[in-house]
Each structure stands twice: as C-alpha cells, then as structure tokens.
Tab-separated table of N, CA and C in Angstrom:
chain	number	residue	atom	x	y	z
A	114	UNK	N	14.992	16.324	-1.036
A	114	UNK	CA	14.205	15.561	-1.991
A	114	UNK	C	13.661	16.479	-3.087
A	115	UNK	N	13.286	17.690	-2.695
A	115	UNK	CA	12.759	18.620	-3.694
A	115	UNK	C	13.807	18.924	-4.756
A	116	UNK	N	15.059	19.112	-4.324
A	116	UNK	CA	16.132	19.381	-5.287
A	116	UNK	C	16.282	18.224	-6.261
A	117	UNK	N	16.168	17.012	-5.765
A	117	UNK	CA	16.316	15.833	-6.614
A	117	UNK	C	15.141	15.703	-7.585
A	118	UNK	N	13.933	15.901	-7.107
A	118	UNK	CA	12.747	15.744	-7.943
A	118	UNK	C	12.577	16.874	-8.961
A	119	UNK	N	12.905	18.086	-8.569
A	119	UNK	CA	12.631	19.239	-9.425
A	119	UNK	C	13.845	19.751	-10.189
A	120	UNK	N	15.043	19.509	-9.666
A	120	UNK	CA	16.244	20.086	-10.275
A	120	UNK	C	17.403	19.102	-10.303
A	121	UNK	N	17.128	17.863	-10.591
A	121	UNK	CA	18.173	16.846	-10.542
A	121	UNK	C	19.330	17.137	-11.495
A	122	UNK	N	19.080	17.889	-12.534
A	122	UNK	CA	20.136	18.233	-13.479
A	122	UNK	C	21.119	19.257	-12.914
A	123	UNK	N	20.793	19.839	-11.769
A	123	UNK	CA	21.641	20.871	-11.166
A	123	UNK	C	22.402	20.380	-9.946
A	124	UNK	N	22.239	19.098	-9.590
A	124	UNK	CA	22.936	18.547	-8.427
A	124	UNK	C	23.666	17.267	-8.831
A	125	UNK	N	24.787	17.002	-8.152
A	125	UNK	CA	25.547	15.787	-8.438
A	125	UNK	C	24.909	14.577	-7.779
A	126	UNK	N	24.222	14.815	-6.677
A	126	UNK	CA	23.559	13.760	-5.933
A	126	UNK	C	22.824	14.372	-4.757
A	127	UNK	N	21.975	13.574	-4.132
A	127	UNK	CA	21.156	14.079	-3.023
A	127	UNK	C	21.134	13.044	-1.906
A	128	UNK	N	21.195	13.545	-0.682
A	128	UNK	CA	20.985	12.709	0.495
A	128	UNK	C	19.720	13.210	1.169
A	129	UNK	N	18.750	12.307	1.305
A	129	UNK	CA	17.475	12.649	1.935
A	129	UNK	C	17.373	11.887	3.241
A	130	UNK	N	17.074	12.604	4.307
A	130	UNK	CA	16.955	11.952	5.604
A	130	UNK	C	15.715	12.370	6.355
A	131	UNK	N	14.716	11.541	6.327
A	131	UNK	CA	13.546	11.651	7.200
A	131	UNK	C	12.653	12.867	6.971
A	132	UNK	N	12.812	13.557	5.907
A	132	UNK	CA	12.005	14.747	5.681
A	132	UNK	C	10.590	14.422	5.229
A	133	UNK	N	9.629	15.258	5.631
A	133	UNK	CA	8.256	15.058	5.171
A	133	UNK	C	8.164	15.311	3.673
A	134	UNK	N	7.332	14.516	3.007
A	134	UNK	CA	7.197	14.623	1.561
A	134	UNK	C	5.776	14.907	1.117
A	135	UNK	N	4.801	14.286	1.795
A	135	UNK	CA	3.424	14.419	1.343
A	135	UNK	C	2.426	14.393	2.499
A	136	UNK	N	2.192	13.230	3.067
A	136	UNK	CA	1.111	13.062	4.046
A	136	UNK	C	1.213	13.995	5.257
A	137	UNK	N	2.411	14.306	5.702
A	137	UNK	CA	2.580	15.188	6.861
A	137	UNK	C	1.959	16.564	6.617
A	138	UNK	N	1.894	16.977	5.367
A	138	UNK	CA	1.367	18.293	5.026
A	138	UNK	C	-0.159	18.328	4.972
A	139	UNK	N	-0.775	17.202	5.226
A	139	UNK	CA	-2.235	17.115	5.274
A	139	UNK	C	-2.715	16.795	6.693
A	140	UNK	N	-1.855	17.044	7.657
A	140	UNK	CA	-2.192	16.765	9.064
A	140	UNK	C	-3.348	17.651	9.516
A	141	UNK	N	-4.254	17.092	10.310
A	141	UNK	CA	-5.364	17.900	10.824
A	141	UNK	C	-4.882	18.869	11.896
A	142	UNK	N	-5.644	19.911	12.164
A	142	UNK	CA	-5.245	20.897	13.173
A	142	UNK	C	-4.906	20.266	14.528
A	143	UNK	N	-5.627	19.232	14.913
A	143	UNK	CA	-5.364	18.593	16.211
A	143	UNK	C	-3.946	18.014	16.258
A	144	UNK	N	-3.475	17.437	15.158
A	144	UNK	CA	-2.115	16.906	15.103
A	144	UNK	C	-1.095	18.037	15.185
A	145	UNK	N	-1.384	19.137	14.534
A	145	UNK	CA	-0.497	20.301	14.581
A	145	UNK	C	-0.385	20.823	16.007
A	146	UNK	N	-1.493	20.813	16.733
A	146	UNK	CA	-1.481	21.274	18.122
A	146	UNK	C	-0.576	20.427	19.003
A	147	UNK	N	-0.322	19.188	18.612
A	147	UNK	CA	0.517	18.300	19.402
A	147	UNK	C	2.003	18.440	19.134
A	148	UNK	N	2.374	19.259	18.162
A	148	UNK	CA	3.785	19.462	17.838
A	148	UNK	C	4.372	20.587	18.681
A	149	UNK	N	5.697	20.586	18.868
A	149	UNK	CA	6.329	21.660	19.650
A	149	UNK	C	6.061	23.041	19.051
A	150	UNK	N	5.809	24.005	19.892
A	150	UNK	CA	5.525	25.378	19.454
A	150	UNK	C	6.662	25.925	18.588
A	151	UNK	N	7.888	25.630	18.963
A	151	UNK	CA	9.046	26.102	18.208
A	151	UNK	C	8.990	25.598	16.765
A	152	UNK	N	8.633	24.341	16.588
A	152	UNK	CA	8.520	23.752	15.251
A	152	UNK	C	7.421	24.446	14.457
A	153	UNK	N	6.269	24.604	15.074
A	153	UNK	CA	5.125	25.206	14.395
A	153	UNK	C	5.404	26.665	14.046
A	154	UNK	N	6.026	27.403	14.962
A	154	UNK	CA	6.365	28.797	14.670
A	154	UNK	C	7.314	28.893	13.479
A	155	UNK	N	8.262	27.977	13.392
A	155	UNK	CA	9.192	27.967	12.265
A	155	UNK	C	8.490	27.699	10.946
A	156	UNK	N	7.529	26.788	10.972
A	156	UNK	CA	6.755	26.489	9.760
A	156	UNK	C	5.935	27.704	9.345
A	157	UNK	N	5.322	28.363	10.313
A	157	UNK	CA	4.527	29.560	10.001
A	157	UNK	C	5.389	30.628	9.349
A	158	UNK	N	6.569	30.849	9.883
A	158	UNK	CA	7.472	31.848	9.318
A	158	UNK	C	7.863	31.457	7.894
A	159	UNK	N	8.176	30.177	7.688
A	159	UNK	CA	8.570	29.722	6.349
A	159	UNK	C	7.460	29.928	5.333
A	160	UNK	N	6.219	29.796	5.787
A	160	UNK	CA	5.078	29.999	4.900
A	160	UNK	C	4.667	31.464	4.792
A	161	UNK	N	5.353	32.340	5.513
A	161	UNK	CA	5.020	33.757	5.468
A	161	UNK	C	3.776	34.099	6.265
A	162	UNK	N	3.433	33.260	7.233
A	162	UNK	CA	2.247	33.481	8.054
A	162	UNK	C	2.618	34.167	9.359
A	163	UNK	N	1.692	34.902	9.880
A	163	UNK	CA	1.871	35.511	11.191
A	163	UNK	C	1.896	34.403	12.239
A	164	UNK	N	2.769	34.495	13.236
A	164	UNK	CA	2.826	33.458	14.271
A	164	UNK	C	1.519	33.251	15.031
A	165	UNK	N	0.613	34.201	14.958
A	165	UNK	CA	-0.635	34.080	15.705
A	165	UNK	C	-1.732	33.312	14.956
A	166	UNK	N	-1.481	32.887	13.700
A	166	UNK	CA	-2.536	32.188	12.959
A	166	UNK	C	-2.886	30.874	13.658
A	167	UNK	N	-4.116	30.473	13.497
A	167	UNK	CA	-4.622	29.265	14.155
A	167	UNK	C	-4.091	28.000	13.494
A	168	UNK	N	-4.216	26.901	14.201
A	168	UNK	CA	-3.839	25.602	13.640
A	168	UNK	C	-4.692	25.267	12.430
A	169	UNK	N	-5.954	25.698	12.439
A	169	UNK	CA	-6.832	25.454	11.299
A	169	UNK	C	-6.319	26.162	10.051
A	170	UNK	N	-5.922	27.414	10.213
A	170	UNK	CA	-5.408	28.166	9.069
A	170	UNK	C	-4.068	27.591	8.604
A	171	UNK	N	-3.227	27.223	9.549
A	171	UNK	CA	-1.943	26.624	9.186
A	171	UNK	C	-2.156	25.323	8.414
A	172	UNK	N	-3.074	24.491	8.881
A	172	UNK	CA	-3.352	23.217	8.211
A	172	UNK	C	-3.739	23.451	6.754
A	173	UNK	N	-4.510	24.469	6.506
A	173	UNK	CA	-4.902	24.787	5.134
A	173	UNK	C	-3.735	25.230	4.274
A	174	UNK	N	-2.789	25.918	4.875
A	174	UNK	CA	-1.632	26.423	4.145
A	174	UNK	C	-0.536	25.373	3.932
A	175	UNK	N	-0.489	24.376	4.785
A	175	UNK	CA	0.560	23.363	4.687
A	175	UNK	C	0.489	22.546	3.401
A	176	UNK	N	-0.682	22.362	2.877
A	176	UNK	CA	-0.883	21.487	1.724
A	176	UNK	C	-0.006	21.862	0.527
A	177	UNK	N	0.308	23.128	0.377
A	177	UNK	CA	1.122	23.559	-0.766
A	177	UNK	C	2.540	23.001	-0.711
A	178	UNK	N	2.973	22.572	0.481
A	178	UNK	CA	4.327	22.042	0.618
A	178	UNK	C	4.454	20.586	0.177
A	179	UNK	N	3.348	19.904	-0.032
A	179	UNK	CA	3.373	18.506	-0.447
A	179	UNK	C	4.028	18.372	-1.815
A	180	UNK	N	5.077	17.565	-1.887
A	180	UNK	CA	5.742	17.349	-3.169
A	180	UNK	C	4.844	16.586	-4.140
A	181	UNK	N	3.978	15.731	-3.600
A	181	UNK	CA	3.028	15.027	-4.470
A	181	UNK	C	2.021	16.010	-5.051
A	182	UNK	N	1.493	16.903	-4.221
A	182	UNK	CA	0.515	17.899	-4.684
A	182	UNK	C	1.147	18.819	-5.737
A	183	UNK	N	2.442	19.060	-5.614
A	183	UNK	CA	3.144	19.884	-6.593
A	183	UNK	C	3.426	19.125	-7.887
A	184	UNK	N	3.071	17.844	-7.917
A	184	UNK	CA	3.261	17.040	-9.114
A	184	UNK	C	4.652	16.446	-9.259
A	185	UNK	N	5.460	16.535	-8.214
A	185	UNK	CA	6.848	16.102	-8.319
A	185	UNK	C	7.043	14.589	-8.195
A	186	UNK	N	6.018	13.868	-7.786
A	186	UNK	CA	6.124	12.406	-7.743
A	186	UNK	C	5.936	11.812	-9.139
A	187	UNK	N	5.504	12.630	-10.073
A	187	UNK	CA	5.283	12.193	-11.457
A	187	UNK	C	6.342	12.833	-12.347
A	188	UNK	N	6.666	12.160	-13.416
A	188	UNK	CA	7.600	12.744	-14.366
A	188	UNK	C	8.573	11.711	-14.885
A	189	UNK	N	9.525	12.202	-15.642
A	189	UNK	CA	10.506	11.312	-16.262
A	189	UNK	C	11.453	10.736	-15.211
A	190	UNK	N	12.148	9.700	-15.610
A	190	UNK	CA	13.107	9.044	-14.724
A	190	UNK	C	14.265	9.992	-14.416
A	191	UNK	N	14.825	9.833	-13.217
A	191	UNK	CA	15.922	10.672	-12.748
A	191	UNK	C	17.149	9.785	-12.568
A	192	UNK	N	18.247	10.137	-13.250
A	192	UNK	CA	19.474	9.357	-13.160
A	192	UNK	C	20.417	9.842	-12.055
A	193	UNK	N	20.212	11.023	-11.560
A	193	UNK	CA	21.049	11.564	-10.477
A	193	UNK	C	20.951	10.648	-9.264
A	194	UNK	N	22.091	10.274	-8.670
A	194	UNK	CA	22.034	9.371	-7.515
A	194	UNK	C	21.390	10.026	-6.291
A	195	UNK	N	20.697	9.182	-5.521
A	195	UNK	CA	20.081	9.638	-4.285
A	195	UNK	C	20.237	8.558	-3.217
A	196	UNK	N	20.535	9.008	-2.015
A	196	UNK	CA	20.538	8.163	-0.831
A	196	UNK	C	19.392	8.646	0.042
A	197	UNK	N	18.484	7.743	0.370
A	197	UNK	CA	17.347	8.092	1.222
A	197	UNK	C	17.380	7.223	2.473
A	198	UNK	N	17.380	7.877	3.633
A	198	UNK	CA	17.427	7.168	4.912
A	198	UNK	C	16.209	7.534	5.740
A	199	UNK	N	15.631	6.523	6.390
A	199	UNK	CA	14.465	6.748	7.237
A	199	UNK	C	14.306	5.584	8.212
A	200	UNK	N	13.248	5.626	8.980
A	200	UNK	CA	12.920	4.502	9.857
A	200	UNK	C	11.703	3.778	9.287
A	201	UNK	N	11.452	2.579	9.794
A	201	UNK	CA	10.380	1.770	9.217
A	201	UNK	C	8.978	2.209	9.639
A	202	UNK	N	8.880	3.118	10.595
A	202	UNK	CA	7.555	3.580	11.030
A	202	UNK	C	7.595	5.065	11.379
A	203	UNK	N	8.218	5.847	10.518
A	203	UNK	CA	8.342	7.281	10.768
A	203	UNK	C	6.972	7.950	10.630
A	204	UNK	N	6.473	8.600	11.695
A	204	UNK	CA	5.157	9.228	11.611
A	204	UNK	C	5.142	10.496	10.763
A	205	UNK	N	6.295	11.092	10.530
A	205	UNK	CA	6.396	12.326	9.751
A	205	UNK	C	6.643	12.032	8.267
A	206	UNK	N	7.408	10.996	8.015
A	206	UNK	CA	7.794	10.661	6.646
A	206	UNK	C	7.560	9.170	6.396
A	207	UNK	N	6.321	8.776	6.151
A	207	UNK	CA	6.021	7.352	5.973
A	207	UNK	C	6.704	6.756	4.738
A	208	UNK	N	6.959	5.463	4.823
A	208	UNK	CA	7.658	4.767	3.745
A	208	UNK	C	6.945	4.853	2.402
A	209	UNK	N	5.628	4.833	2.390
A	209	UNK	CA	4.944	4.893	1.098
A	209	UNK	C	5.155	6.236	0.402
A	210	UNK	N	5.275	7.327	1.167
A	210	UNK	CA	5.620	8.617	0.553
A	210	UNK	C	7.015	8.550	-0.053
A	211	UNK	N	7.954	8.001	0.713
A	211	UNK	CA	9.326	7.893	0.230
A	211	UNK	C	9.392	7.033	-1.029
A	212	UNK	N	8.733	5.902	-0.998
A	212	UNK	CA	8.750	5.007	-2.162
A	212	UNK	C	8.129	5.659	-3.396
A	213	UNK	N	7.084	6.446	-3.204
A	213	UNK	CA	6.457	7.143	-4.331
A	213	UNK	C	7.426	8.137	-4.963
A	214	UNK	N	8.182	8.835	-4.146
A	214	UNK	CA	9.158	9.790	-4.673
A	214	UNK	C	10.316	9.063	-5.351
A	215	UNK	N	10.822	8.028	-4.700
A	215	UNK	CA	11.986	7.318	-5.232
A	215	UNK	C	11.680	6.512	-6.489
A	216	UNK	N	10.420	6.282	-6.775
A	216	UNK	CA	10.045	5.514	-7.961
A	216	UNK	C	10.542	6.177	-9.244
A	217	UNK	N	10.819	7.454	-9.182
A	217	UNK	CA	11.325	8.154	-10.372
A	217	UNK	C	12.807	7.895	-10.619
A	218	UNK	N	13.501	7.357	-9.623
A	218	UNK	CA	14.945	7.222	-9.723
A	218	UNK	C	15.445	5.961	-10.388
A	219	UNK	N	16.628	6.080	-11.004
A	219	UNK	CA	17.303	4.922	-11.589
A	219	UNK	C	18.554	4.557	-10.794
A	220	UNK	N	18.976	5.450	-9.903
A	220	UNK	CA	20.193	5.240	-9.109
A	220	UNK	C	19.861	5.571	-7.653
A	221	UNK	N	19.097	4.672	-7.027
A	221	UNK	CA	18.530	4.914	-5.694
A	221	UNK	C	19.127	3.959	-4.671
A	222	UNK	N	19.562	4.501	-3.551
A	222	UNK	CA	19.954	3.702	-2.391
A	222	UNK	C	18.987	4.067	-1.272
A	223	UNK	N	18.218	3.097	-0.812
A	223	UNK	CA	17.185	3.298	0.223
A	223	UNK	C	17.613	2.523	1.455
A	224	UNK	N	17.784	3.211	2.580
A	224	UNK	CA	18.185	2.592	3.838
A	224	UNK	C	17.078	2.829	4.853
A	225	UNK	N	16.519	1.748	5.373
A	225	UNK	CA	15.421	1.841	6.335
A	225	UNK	C	15.856	1.156	7.624
A	226	UNK	N	15.807	1.899	8.718
A	226	UNK	CA	16.207	1.389	10.018
A	226	UNK	C	15.003	0.877	10.790
A	227	UNK	N	15.176	-0.236	11.457
A	227	UNK	CA	14.112	-0.827	12.269
A	227	UNK	C	14.182	-0.244	13.679
A	228	UNK	N	13.920	1.043	13.770
A	228	UNK	CA	13.883	1.739	15.058
A	228	UNK	C	12.599	2.561	15.114
A	229	UNK	N	12.055	2.757	16.302
A	229	UNK	CA	10.802	3.515	16.401
A	229	UNK	C	11.024	5.017	16.194
A	230	UNK	N	9.965	5.677	15.774
A	230	UNK	CA	9.954	7.133	15.729
A	230	UNK	C	10.499	7.753	14.467
A	231	UNK	N	10.736	9.035	14.586
A	231	UNK	CA	11.152	9.870	13.468
A	231	UNK	C	12.667	9.968	13.420
A	232	UNK	N	13.252	9.402	12.428
A	232	UNK	CA	14.671	9.492	12.128
A	232	UNK	C	15.551	8.684	13.085
A	233	UNK	N	16.699	8.330	12.572
A	233	UNK	CA	17.678	7.613	13.362
A	233	UNK	C	18.717	8.601	13.879
A	234	UNK	N	19.618	8.124	14.732
A	234	UNK	CA	20.645	8.984	15.317
A	234	UNK	C	21.517	9.635	14.248
A	235	UNK	N	21.988	10.839	14.546
A	235	UNK	CA	22.857	11.569	13.611
A	235	UNK	C	24.117	10.781	13.289
A	236	UNK	N	24.711	10.159	14.300
A	236	UNK	CA	25.962	9.430	14.074
A	236	UNK	C	25.793	8.345	13.023
A	237	UNK	N	24.689	7.648	13.073
A	237	UNK	CA	24.422	6.579	12.111
A	237	UNK	C	24.218	7.171	10.718
A	238	UNK	N	23.395	8.200	10.626
A	238	UNK	CA	23.132	8.839	9.319
A	238	UNK	C	24.405	9.397	8.705
A	239	UNK	N	25.204	10.053	9.522
A	239	UNK	CA	26.412	10.693	8.997
A	239	UNK	C	27.418	9.676	8.483
A	240	UNK	N	27.551	8.557	9.168
A	240	UNK	CA	28.482	7.517	8.714
A	240	UNK	C	28.038	6.939	7.374
A	241	UNK	N	26.761	6.661	7.247
A	241	UNK	CA	26.236	6.103	5.993
A	241	UNK	C	26.340	7.131	4.874
A	242	UNK	N	25.997	8.369	5.169
A	242	UNK	CA	26.070	9.428	4.154
A	242	UNK	C	27.503	9.636	3.684
A	243	UNK	N	28.442	9.638	4.592
A	243	UNK	CA	29.854	9.822	4.217
A	243	UNK	C	30.329	8.720	3.289
A	244	UNK	N	30.005	7.479	3.629
A	244	UNK	CA	30.407	6.355	2.776
A	244	UNK	C	29.730	6.446	1.409
A	245	UNK	N	28.456	6.841	1.387
A	245	UNK	CA	27.735	6.951	0.122
A	245	UNK	C	28.353	8.035	-0.767
A	246	UNK	N	28.723	9.157	-0.175
A	246	UNK	CA	29.350	10.243	-0.943
A	246	UNK	C	30.651	9.751	-1.577
A	247	UNK	N	31.480	9.066	-0.790
A	247	UNK	CA	32.743	8.555	-1.323
A	247	UNK	C	32.514	7.573	-2.471
A	248	UNK	N	31.487	6.766	-2.381
A	248	UNK	CA	31.195	5.766	-3.408
A	248	UNK	C	30.508	6.317	-4.645
A	249	UNK	N	29.748	7.398	-4.497
A	249	UNK	CA	28.880	7.856	-5.593
A	249	UNK	C	29.213	9.206	-6.195
A	250	UNK	N	29.915	10.037	-5.474
A	250	UNK	CA	30.125	11.401	-5.960
A	250	UNK	C	31.608	11.713	-6.055
A	251	UNK	N	32.256	11.074	-6.977
A	251	UNK	CA	33.711	11.252	-7.157
A	251	UNK	C	34.009	12.350	-8.133
C-alpha cells in the first residue's frame, strides 16, 4: 500500500492483502504484549530497536509507521490500479483504514471476505491476485 500511495508512478499496479495501515500502529502496550514474540521481535528489528525494549517504548515508536500519520491518505488521485483484499472484521487492518487509503484511487478493486480474523487463506488470495494481474497488468 505504501508503494501505491507514495510512489504510484513507479509501479504498474499493486496488490494489497491484509496489511496494517493506520490503527494497528496505535495499539496500546497491553495489545502488543498479546502478540507472538516472534512478530514483535521482527517489528523491533525493523524499527532499529533493541529486542529488549519494553512494550511501552515499542508502542511509542510504532506510530511512525502509520500511513495516515505520514500524510499518505491525503493527496491527489492515483490512477495506478490496485487490488485490495481483506476480511470484513480484520483486527489488524480494519475496513475503515483500507477505505481511507483507497479513496485516493481511480482504478480500485476491493475484495472483502466474510470470514473471521486476520486475512483469508493464501490459496484464495493467490487465485484472485493471479486473475487480477492477467486482467489489469498486460
């Protein structure tokens, strides 16, 4: 999504699947404590933080990753095609975040699955993405 919002002129198209965009980066420390250690350690490394930093410190640092906070939900219209796939109640990537990002697009395909949790099965995503690529990126 970041490539589409910030550098759409450099890509032929984008497929976005279930990635956090805004609200997930404002999670309180208690929510961070409930995530798998492997996930949290990876985020700390990506942010250049020592793995020993507290959830409180991590929560403060996560905010910079919000695409909305970076101002990327605002701006001129984007003509580059995008396919966005998610579930109807994704706790990591809520629909209102997705809709706010996609509002900039003129060539948007939004697919929302009525399944619980974060993201749909890979097989389903890959089939839809493959068909979308054939239809949109010739």
